[in-house]
Protein backbone atom coordinates (compact mmCIF):
# COMPACT_ATOMS: atom_id res chain seq x y z
CA UNK A 1 0.00 0.00 0.00
CA UNK A 2 1.49 3.32 -1.01
CA UNK A 3 0.70 6.68 0.49
CA UNK A 4 0.67 10.08 -1.17
CA UNK A 5 3.79 10.64 -3.24
CA UNK A 6 5.26 13.91 -4.44
CA UNK A 7 7.98 14.64 -6.97
CA UNK A 8 10.49 16.09 -6.91
CA UNK A 9 11.32 16.15 -3.21
CA UNK A 10 13.61 19.13 -3.63
CA UNK A 11 13.80 21.80 -6.31
CA UNK A 12 16.28 24.63 -6.58
CA UNK A 13 15.60 27.19 -9.26
CA UNK A 14 16.58 30.69 -10.26
CA UNK A 15 14.20 33.58 -9.94
CA UNK A 16 12.05 33.95 -13.00
CA UNK A 17 12.07 30.28 -13.99
CA UNK A 18 8.96 28.09 -14.13
CA UNK A 19 8.64 25.00 -11.96
CA UNK A 20 6.14 22.14 -11.87
CA UNK A 21 5.45 19.73 -9.03
CA UNK A 22 3.56 16.47 -9.19
CA UNK A 23 1.36 14.78 -6.60
CA UNK A 24 0.04 11.21 -6.77
CA UNK A 25 -2.73 10.68 -4.19
CA UNK A 26 -3.79 7.43 -2.59
CA UNK A 27 -5.56 5.55 -5.37
CA UNK A 28 -9.15 5.52 -4.10
CA UNK A 29 -9.08 9.10 -2.82
CA UNK A 30 -11.13 11.50 -4.92
CA UNK A 31 -10.20 14.66 -2.99
CA UNK A 32 -6.82 16.31 -3.40
CA UNK A 33 -5.41 19.40 -1.68
CA UNK A 34 -2.35 21.58 -2.07
CA UNK A 35 -0.86 23.51 0.86
CA UNK A 36 2.19 25.73 1.27
CA UNK A 37 4.29 25.78 4.42
CA UNK A 38 6.95 28.37 5.16
CA UNK A 39 9.53 28.01 7.91
CA UNK A 40 8.07 28.13 11.40
CA UNK A 41 4.47 28.31 10.19
CA UNK A 42 1.60 25.90 9.82
CA UNK A 43 0.54 24.82 6.32
CA UNK A 44 -1.68 27.25 4.41
CA UNK A 45 -4.33 26.08 1.99
CA UNK A 46 -3.78 26.74 -1.71
CA UNK A 47 -6.35 24.76 -3.68
CA UNK A 48 -8.68 21.76 -3.60
CA UNK A 49 -9.90 19.24 -6.20
CA UNK A 50 -12.77 16.83 -6.06
CA UNK A 51 -12.11 14.36 -8.86
CA UNK A 52 -10.97 16.56 -11.76
CA UNK A 53 -12.89 19.66 -10.69
CA UNK A 54 -11.00 22.45 -8.94
CA UNK A 55 -13.57 23.54 -6.36
CA UNK A 56 -11.68 26.12 -4.34
CA UNK A 57 -8.67 28.36 -4.71
CA UNK A 58 -7.10 30.46 -1.98
CA UNK A 59 -6.41 34.13 -2.47
CA UNK A 60 -2.80 33.11 -1.83
CA UNK A 61 -2.82 31.51 -5.25
CA UNK A 62 -1.71 34.36 -7.47
CA UNK A 63 -2.02 34.34 -11.26
CA UNK A 64 1.45 32.82 -11.43
CA UNK A 65 0.17 29.62 -9.81
CA UNK A 66 -1.90 27.04 -11.63
CA UNK A 67 -2.99 23.58 -10.61
CA UNK A 68 -4.54 20.78 -12.62
CA UNK A 69 -5.91 17.32 -12.06
CA UNK A 70 -6.84 16.32 -15.61
CA UNK A 71 -8.06 12.76 -15.08
CA UNK A 72 -8.97 12.95 -11.44
CA UNK A 73 -5.86 11.04 -10.43
CA UNK A 74 -2.50 12.82 -10.14
CA UNK A 75 -2.22 16.58 -9.88
CA UNK A 76 0.36 19.14 -10.94
CA UNK A 77 1.12 22.54 -9.43
CA UNK A 78 2.97 24.99 -11.67
CA UNK A 79 4.57 28.23 -10.58
CA UNK A 80 5.49 30.62 -13.36
CA UNK A 81 8.14 33.34 -13.07
CA UNK A 82 9.20 32.20 -9.63
CA UNK A 83 10.06 34.77 -6.97
CA UNK A 84 12.18 34.37 -3.84
CA UNK A 85 9.00 34.60 -1.76
CA UNK A 86 7.81 31.36 -3.35
CA UNK A 87 10.47 29.44 -1.44
CA UNK A 88 8.56 27.05 0.79
CA UNK A 89 7.51 23.45 1.30
CA UNK A 90 4.61 22.51 -0.98
CA UNK A 91 2.47 19.79 0.54
CA UNK A 92 -0.11 17.65 -1.18
CA UNK A 93 -2.82 15.74 0.68
CA UNK A 94 -5.68 13.46 -0.30
CA UNK A 95 -8.81 12.18 1.38
CA UNK A 96 -11.43 9.55 0.57
CA UNK A 97 -15.00 10.35 -0.56
CA UNK A 98 -16.52 9.28 2.75
CA UNK A 99 -15.43 9.49 6.36
CA UNK A 100 -14.21 12.27 8.57
CA UNK A 101 -12.17 13.84 5.80
CA UNK A 102 -8.90 13.02 7.45
CA UNK A 103 -6.28 14.21 4.99
CA UNK A 104 -3.25 12.07 4.29
CA UNK A 105 -0.18 14.13 3.45
CA UNK A 106 2.70 13.44 1.13
CA UNK A 107 6.35 14.14 2.00
CA UNK A 108 6.28 17.54 0.31
CA UNK A 109 8.39 19.31 -2.29
CA UNK A 110 10.84 21.84 -0.90
CA UNK A 111 11.31 24.73 -3.32
CA UNK A 112 14.26 27.10 -3.06
CA UNK A 113 14.28 30.12 -5.35
CA UNK A 114 17.68 31.78 -5.66
CA UNK B 1 -13.59 32.66 8.94
CA UNK B 2 -11.99 29.90 10.91
CA UNK B 3 -8.97 30.44 13.13
CA UNK B 4 -6.74 28.16 15.18
CA UNK B 5 -4.54 29.47 17.99
CA UNK B 6 -1.69 27.53 19.55
CA UNK B 7 -0.12 29.65 22.27
CA UNK B 8 2.82 27.42 23.18
CA UNK B 9 5.70 27.87 20.73
CA UNK B 10 7.77 25.25 22.57
CA UNK B 11 7.32 22.64 25.28
CA UNK B 12 9.96 20.64 27.12
CA UNK B 13 8.93 17.46 28.93
CA UNK B 14 10.72 14.61 30.66
CA UNK B 15 10.38 11.17 29.09
CA UNK B 16 7.42 9.15 30.44
CA UNK B 17 5.58 12.23 31.65
CA UNK B 18 2.20 13.26 30.23
CA UNK B 19 2.00 16.46 28.21
CA UNK B 20 -0.88 18.71 27.15
CA UNK B 21 -0.64 20.83 24.01
CA UNK B 22 -3.10 23.69 23.89
CA UNK B 23 -5.38 24.59 20.99
CA UNK B 24 -8.24 27.07 20.82
CA UNK B 25 -10.36 27.69 17.78
CA UNK B 26 -12.83 30.17 16.43
CA UNK B 27 -15.59 29.44 13.96
CA UNK B 28 -19.18 30.38 13.25
CA UNK B 29 -19.93 26.93 11.78
CA UNK B 30 -22.22 24.65 13.75
CA UNK B 31 -20.57 21.55 12.30
CA UNK B 32 -16.81 21.25 12.10
CA UNK B 33 -13.93 18.87 12.65
CA UNK B 34 -10.77 19.23 14.68
CA UNK B 35 -7.52 17.44 13.92
CA UNK B 36 -4.03 17.07 15.36
CA UNK B 37 -1.03 16.35 13.17
CA UNK B 38 2.58 15.57 14.07
CA UNK B 39 5.42 16.81 11.88
CA UNK B 40 8.84 15.29 12.64
CA UNK B 41 12.03 16.83 11.31
CA UNK B 42 11.60 14.76 8.14
CA UNK B 43 8.73 17.10 7.23
CA UNK B 44 5.85 14.71 6.64
CA UNK B 45 2.52 15.52 8.34
CA UNK B 46 1.27 12.53 10.31
CA UNK B 47 -2.40 12.38 11.35
CA UNK B 48 -2.87 11.68 15.06
CA UNK B 49 -6.47 12.18 16.11
CA UNK B 50 -9.85 13.61 15.03
CA UNK B 51 -12.79 15.09 16.94
CA UNK B 52 -16.13 15.98 15.38
CA UNK B 53 -18.03 18.91 16.78
CA UNK B 54 -21.06 16.74 17.55
CA UNK B 55 -19.08 13.92 19.16
CA UNK B 56 -20.02 13.71 22.81
CA UNK B 57 -17.05 11.61 23.83
CA UNK B 58 -13.48 12.85 23.73
CA UNK B 59 -11.51 11.11 20.99
CA UNK B 60 -8.72 8.71 21.95
CA UNK B 61 -6.10 6.94 19.81
CA UNK B 62 -3.59 4.91 21.78
CA UNK B 63 -1.47 7.33 23.82
CA UNK B 64 -3.23 10.34 22.30
CA UNK B 65 -6.45 11.84 23.59
CA UNK B 66 -8.23 15.04 22.69
CA UNK B 67 -9.67 17.11 25.54
CA UNK B 68 -12.61 18.73 23.72
CA UNK B 69 -14.37 21.58 25.53
CA UNK B 70 -16.88 22.95 23.07
CA UNK B 71 -18.15 25.86 25.16
CA UNK B 72 -14.58 27.08 25.65
CA UNK B 73 -13.70 26.31 22.01
CA UNK B 74 -10.66 24.35 23.01
CA UNK B 75 -9.28 21.06 21.68
CA UNK B 76 -6.15 20.23 23.63
CA UNK B 77 -4.02 17.21 22.77
CA UNK B 78 -2.90 15.02 25.64
CA UNK B 79 0.00 12.62 25.12
CA UNK B 80 0.40 10.10 27.90
CA UNK B 81 3.71 8.44 28.81
CA UNK B 82 5.77 10.53 26.41
CA UNK B 83 8.59 8.92 24.44
CA UNK B 84 11.74 10.33 22.84
CA UNK B 85 10.16 9.71 19.43
CA UNK B 86 7.37 12.14 20.29
CA UNK B 87 9.77 15.06 19.79
CA UNK B 88 8.33 16.96 16.82
CA UNK B 89 6.15 19.89 15.76
CA UNK B 90 2.47 19.44 16.57
CA UNK B 91 -0.26 21.21 14.64
CA UNK B 92 -3.89 21.66 15.53
CA UNK B 93 -6.22 22.10 12.54
CA UNK B 94 -9.90 22.44 11.74
CA UNK B 95 -12.23 22.11 8.78
CA UNK B 96 -15.77 23.32 8.32
CA UNK B 97 -18.89 21.30 7.69
CA UNK B 98 -18.22 18.34 5.41
CA UNK B 99 -21.60 19.07 3.81
CA UNK B 100 -20.56 22.49 2.56
CA UNK B 101 -18.57 22.61 -0.62
CA UNK B 102 -15.50 24.67 -0.04
CA UNK B 103 -15.35 23.91 3.67
CA UNK B 104 -13.13 20.89 3.30
CA UNK B 105 -9.80 22.65 3.58
CA UNK B 106 -7.84 22.46 6.80
CA UNK B 107 -6.94 25.62 8.67
CA UNK B 108 -3.81 25.11 10.78
CA UNK B 109 -2.39 26.79 13.84
CA UNK B 110 1.23 27.87 14.08
CA UNK B 111 2.28 24.73 15.88
CA UNK B 112 4.02 23.75 19.10
CA UNK B 113 7.51 22.29 19.10
CA UNK B 114 7.62 19.46 21.64
CA UNK B 115 10.95 18.24 22.96
CA UNK B 116 11.12 15.11 25.09
CA UNK B 117 14.16 14.96 27.34
CA UNK B 118 15.62 11.60 28.46
Tab-separated table of C-alpha atoms in Angstrom:
chain	number	residue	atom	x	y	z
A	1	UNK	CA	0.000	0.000	0.000
A	2	UNK	CA	1.487	3.320	-1.008
A	3	UNK	CA	0.698	6.683	0.487
A	4	UNK	CA	0.669	10.078	-1.170
A	5	UNK	CA	3.786	10.640	-3.242
A	6	UNK	CA	5.263	13.915	-4.444
A	7	UNK	CA	7.980	14.641	-6.970
A	8	UNK	CA	10.491	16.090	-6.913
A	9	UNK	CA	11.318	16.150	-3.208
A	10	UNK	CA	13.610	19.125	-3.634
A	11	UNK	CA	13.802	21.800	-6.311
A	12	UNK	CA	16.283	24.632	-6.582
A	13	UNK	CA	15.605	27.189	-9.263
A	14	UNK	CA	16.583	30.687	-10.262
A	15	UNK	CA	14.201	33.583	-9.937
A	16	UNK	CA	12.052	33.949	-13.003
A	17	UNK	CA	12.074	30.279	-13.987
A	18	UNK	CA	8.958	28.094	-14.131
A	19	UNK	CA	8.645	24.999	-11.956
A	20	UNK	CA	6.145	22.143	-11.872
A	21	UNK	CA	5.446	19.735	-9.031
A	22	UNK	CA	3.556	16.472	-9.191
A	23	UNK	CA	1.359	14.776	-6.595
A	24	UNK	CA	0.044	11.206	-6.769
A	25	UNK	CA	-2.730	10.684	-4.193
A	26	UNK	CA	-3.795	7.426	-2.586
A	27	UNK	CA	-5.558	5.549	-5.372
A	28	UNK	CA	-9.149	5.519	-4.102
A	29	UNK	CA	-9.077	9.096	-2.824
A	30	UNK	CA	-11.127	11.503	-4.918
A	31	UNK	CA	-10.196	14.657	-2.994
A	32	UNK	CA	-6.820	16.308	-3.399
A	33	UNK	CA	-5.409	19.398	-1.680
A	34	UNK	CA	-2.346	21.575	-2.068
A	35	UNK	CA	-0.856	23.509	0.858
A	36	UNK	CA	2.195	25.726	1.272
A	37	UNK	CA	4.293	25.784	4.421
A	38	UNK	CA	6.954	28.374	5.161
A	39	UNK	CA	9.532	28.005	7.907
A	40	UNK	CA	8.068	28.132	11.400
A	41	UNK	CA	4.471	28.311	10.195
A	42	UNK	CA	1.603	25.902	9.819
A	43	UNK	CA	0.537	24.821	6.325
A	44	UNK	CA	-1.677	27.253	4.406
A	45	UNK	CA	-4.333	26.075	1.986
A	46	UNK	CA	-3.779	26.743	-1.713
A	47	UNK	CA	-6.349	24.761	-3.677
A	48	UNK	CA	-8.683	21.760	-3.601
A	49	UNK	CA	-9.899	19.239	-6.201
A	50	UNK	CA	-12.772	16.826	-6.055
A	51	UNK	CA	-12.106	14.364	-8.861
A	52	UNK	CA	-10.969	16.558	-11.756
A	53	UNK	CA	-12.893	19.662	-10.685
A	54	UNK	CA	-11.002	22.451	-8.940
A	55	UNK	CA	-13.570	23.544	-6.359
A	56	UNK	CA	-11.683	26.116	-4.336
A	57	UNK	CA	-8.671	28.364	-4.711
A	58	UNK	CA	-7.102	30.463	-1.982
A	59	UNK	CA	-6.409	34.132	-2.471
A	60	UNK	CA	-2.802	33.113	-1.825
A	61	UNK	CA	-2.815	31.510	-5.247
A	62	UNK	CA	-1.712	34.363	-7.472
A	63	UNK	CA	-2.017	34.339	-11.257
A	64	UNK	CA	1.453	32.816	-11.430
A	65	UNK	CA	0.175	29.624	-9.808
A	66	UNK	CA	-1.902	27.036	-11.626
A	67	UNK	CA	-2.991	23.575	-10.605
A	68	UNK	CA	-4.536	20.777	-12.620
A	69	UNK	CA	-5.907	17.320	-12.063
A	70	UNK	CA	-6.843	16.322	-15.606
A	71	UNK	CA	-8.056	12.764	-15.082
A	72	UNK	CA	-8.973	12.948	-11.436
A	73	UNK	CA	-5.856	11.042	-10.427
A	74	UNK	CA	-2.498	12.817	-10.142
A	75	UNK	CA	-2.222	16.581	-9.881
A	76	UNK	CA	0.361	19.141	-10.939
A	77	UNK	CA	1.122	22.535	-9.433
A	78	UNK	CA	2.972	24.985	-11.666
A	79	UNK	CA	4.566	28.232	-10.579
A	80	UNK	CA	5.494	30.620	-13.363
A	81	UNK	CA	8.143	33.343	-13.066
A	82	UNK	CA	9.202	32.199	-9.625
A	83	UNK	CA	10.059	34.765	-6.968
A	84	UNK	CA	12.176	34.371	-3.835
A	85	UNK	CA	9.002	34.605	-1.757
A	86	UNK	CA	7.806	31.360	-3.345
A	87	UNK	CA	10.471	29.444	-1.442
A	88	UNK	CA	8.559	27.048	0.787
A	89	UNK	CA	7.509	23.449	1.297
A	90	UNK	CA	4.613	22.514	-0.984
A	91	UNK	CA	2.471	19.787	0.537
A	92	UNK	CA	-0.114	17.651	-1.176
A	93	UNK	CA	-2.823	15.741	0.676
A	94	UNK	CA	-5.679	13.460	-0.298
A	95	UNK	CA	-8.805	12.180	1.384
A	96	UNK	CA	-11.427	9.547	0.569
A	97	UNK	CA	-14.998	10.350	-0.558
A	98	UNK	CA	-16.515	9.279	2.750
A	99	UNK	CA	-15.427	9.491	6.361
A	100	UNK	CA	-14.215	12.269	8.570
A	101	UNK	CA	-12.167	13.842	5.803
A	102	UNK	CA	-8.896	13.019	7.451
A	103	UNK	CA	-6.280	14.214	4.995
A	104	UNK	CA	-3.248	12.071	4.292
A	105	UNK	CA	-0.181	14.126	3.451
A	106	UNK	CA	2.702	13.442	1.130
A	107	UNK	CA	6.350	14.144	2.001
A	108	UNK	CA	6.276	17.539	0.310
A	109	UNK	CA	8.395	19.310	-2.289
A	110	UNK	CA	10.839	21.837	-0.900
A	111	UNK	CA	11.309	24.730	-3.316
A	112	UNK	CA	14.259	27.100	-3.056
A	113	UNK	CA	14.280	30.119	-5.351
A	114	UNK	CA	17.684	31.778	-5.664
B	1	UNK	CA	-13.594	32.658	8.942
B	2	UNK	CA	-11.989	29.896	10.912
B	3	UNK	CA	-8.974	30.439	13.128
B	4	UNK	CA	-6.738	28.162	15.185
B	5	UNK	CA	-4.539	29.471	17.992
B	6	UNK	CA	-1.689	27.530	19.553
B	7	UNK	CA	-0.122	29.649	22.267
B	8	UNK	CA	2.821	27.417	23.180
B	9	UNK	CA	5.703	27.872	20.729
B	10	UNK	CA	7.771	25.255	22.573
B	11	UNK	CA	7.324	22.642	25.280
B	12	UNK	CA	9.964	20.640	27.123
B	13	UNK	CA	8.928	17.460	28.926
B	14	UNK	CA	10.725	14.615	30.660
B	15	UNK	CA	10.375	11.175	29.094
B	16	UNK	CA	7.424	9.149	30.442
B	17	UNK	CA	5.576	12.233	31.653
B	18	UNK	CA	2.199	13.259	30.231
B	19	UNK	CA	2.002	16.463	28.208
B	20	UNK	CA	-0.880	18.706	27.151
B	21	UNK	CA	-0.643	20.825	24.007
B	22	UNK	CA	-3.104	23.692	23.892
B	23	UNK	CA	-5.380	24.587	20.987
B	24	UNK	CA	-8.239	27.070	20.824
B	25	UNK	CA	-10.359	27.691	17.778
B	26	UNK	CA	-12.828	30.171	16.433
B	27	UNK	CA	-15.592	29.439	13.956
B	28	UNK	CA	-19.181	30.377	13.252
B	29	UNK	CA	-19.930	26.935	11.779
B	30	UNK	CA	-22.221	24.646	13.751
B	31	UNK	CA	-20.571	21.554	12.304
B	32	UNK	CA	-16.807	21.248	12.099
B	33	UNK	CA	-13.930	18.866	12.647
B	34	UNK	CA	-10.775	19.227	14.683
B	35	UNK	CA	-7.518	17.438	13.917
B	36	UNK	CA	-4.032	17.074	15.360
B	37	UNK	CA	-1.032	16.349	13.167
B	38	UNK	CA	2.582	15.575	14.074
B	39	UNK	CA	5.423	16.814	11.880
B	40	UNK	CA	8.844	15.291	12.642
B	41	UNK	CA	12.030	16.834	11.314
B	42	UNK	CA	11.599	14.755	8.137
B	43	UNK	CA	8.727	17.103	7.234
B	44	UNK	CA	5.846	14.713	6.640
B	45	UNK	CA	2.522	15.522	8.336
B	46	UNK	CA	1.265	12.530	10.315
B	47	UNK	CA	-2.397	12.382	11.352
B	48	UNK	CA	-2.872	11.683	15.064
B	49	UNK	CA	-6.473	12.184	16.109
B	50	UNK	CA	-9.845	13.609	15.031
B	51	UNK	CA	-12.789	15.091	16.943
B	52	UNK	CA	-16.129	15.976	15.381
B	53	UNK	CA	-18.035	18.912	16.784
B	54	UNK	CA	-21.056	16.736	17.546
B	55	UNK	CA	-19.078	13.916	19.156
B	56	UNK	CA	-20.023	13.707	22.810
B	57	UNK	CA	-17.053	11.606	23.829
B	58	UNK	CA	-13.478	12.851	23.732
B	59	UNK	CA	-11.506	11.108	20.991
B	60	UNK	CA	-8.720	8.715	21.948
B	61	UNK	CA	-6.097	6.944	19.812
B	62	UNK	CA	-3.590	4.912	21.779
B	63	UNK	CA	-1.467	7.335	23.821
B	64	UNK	CA	-3.233	10.343	22.301
B	65	UNK	CA	-6.451	11.842	23.589
B	66	UNK	CA	-8.232	15.036	22.691
B	67	UNK	CA	-9.670	17.111	25.535
B	68	UNK	CA	-12.610	18.729	23.718
B	69	UNK	CA	-14.369	21.578	25.534
B	70	UNK	CA	-16.882	22.952	23.074
B	71	UNK	CA	-18.146	25.864	25.165
B	72	UNK	CA	-14.578	27.081	25.650
B	73	UNK	CA	-13.704	26.310	22.007
B	74	UNK	CA	-10.663	24.350	23.008
B	75	UNK	CA	-9.280	21.064	21.684
B	76	UNK	CA	-6.155	20.231	23.627
B	77	UNK	CA	-4.021	17.208	22.773
B	78	UNK	CA	-2.896	15.023	25.640
B	79	UNK	CA	0.002	12.621	25.124
B	80	UNK	CA	0.395	10.096	27.904
B	81	UNK	CA	3.714	8.438	28.815
B	82	UNK	CA	5.771	10.532	26.406
B	83	UNK	CA	8.586	8.920	24.439
B	84	UNK	CA	11.736	10.329	22.841
B	85	UNK	CA	10.165	9.713	19.433
B	86	UNK	CA	7.370	12.141	20.294
B	87	UNK	CA	9.772	15.060	19.794
B	88	UNK	CA	8.325	16.965	16.816
B	89	UNK	CA	6.150	19.894	15.763
B	90	UNK	CA	2.471	19.435	16.567
B	91	UNK	CA	-0.256	21.213	14.640
B	92	UNK	CA	-3.890	21.664	15.526
B	93	UNK	CA	-6.216	22.100	12.538
B	94	UNK	CA	-9.899	22.435	11.745
B	95	UNK	CA	-12.230	22.111	8.785
B	96	UNK	CA	-15.773	23.322	8.320
B	97	UNK	CA	-18.895	21.300	7.688
B	98	UNK	CA	-18.221	18.341	5.406
B	99	UNK	CA	-21.598	19.071	3.805
B	100	UNK	CA	-20.565	22.492	2.562
B	101	UNK	CA	-18.573	22.613	-0.620
B	102	UNK	CA	-15.497	24.672	-0.041
B	103	UNK	CA	-15.348	23.914	3.666
B	104	UNK	CA	-13.130	20.888	3.304
B	105	UNK	CA	-9.799	22.650	3.579
B	106	UNK	CA	-7.836	22.457	6.801
B	107	UNK	CA	-6.937	25.623	8.671
B	108	UNK	CA	-3.810	25.114	10.777
B	109	UNK	CA	-2.395	26.792	13.845
B	110	UNK	CA	1.229	27.872	14.076
B	111	UNK	CA	2.277	24.734	15.883
B	112	UNK	CA	4.018	23.751	19.097
B	113	UNK	CA	7.509	22.286	19.100
B	114	UNK	CA	7.616	19.459	21.642
B	115	UNK	CA	10.954	18.236	22.957
B	116	UNK	CA	11.118	15.108	25.087
B	117	UNK	CA	14.158	14.964	27.341
B	118	UNK	CA	15.619	11.602	28.457
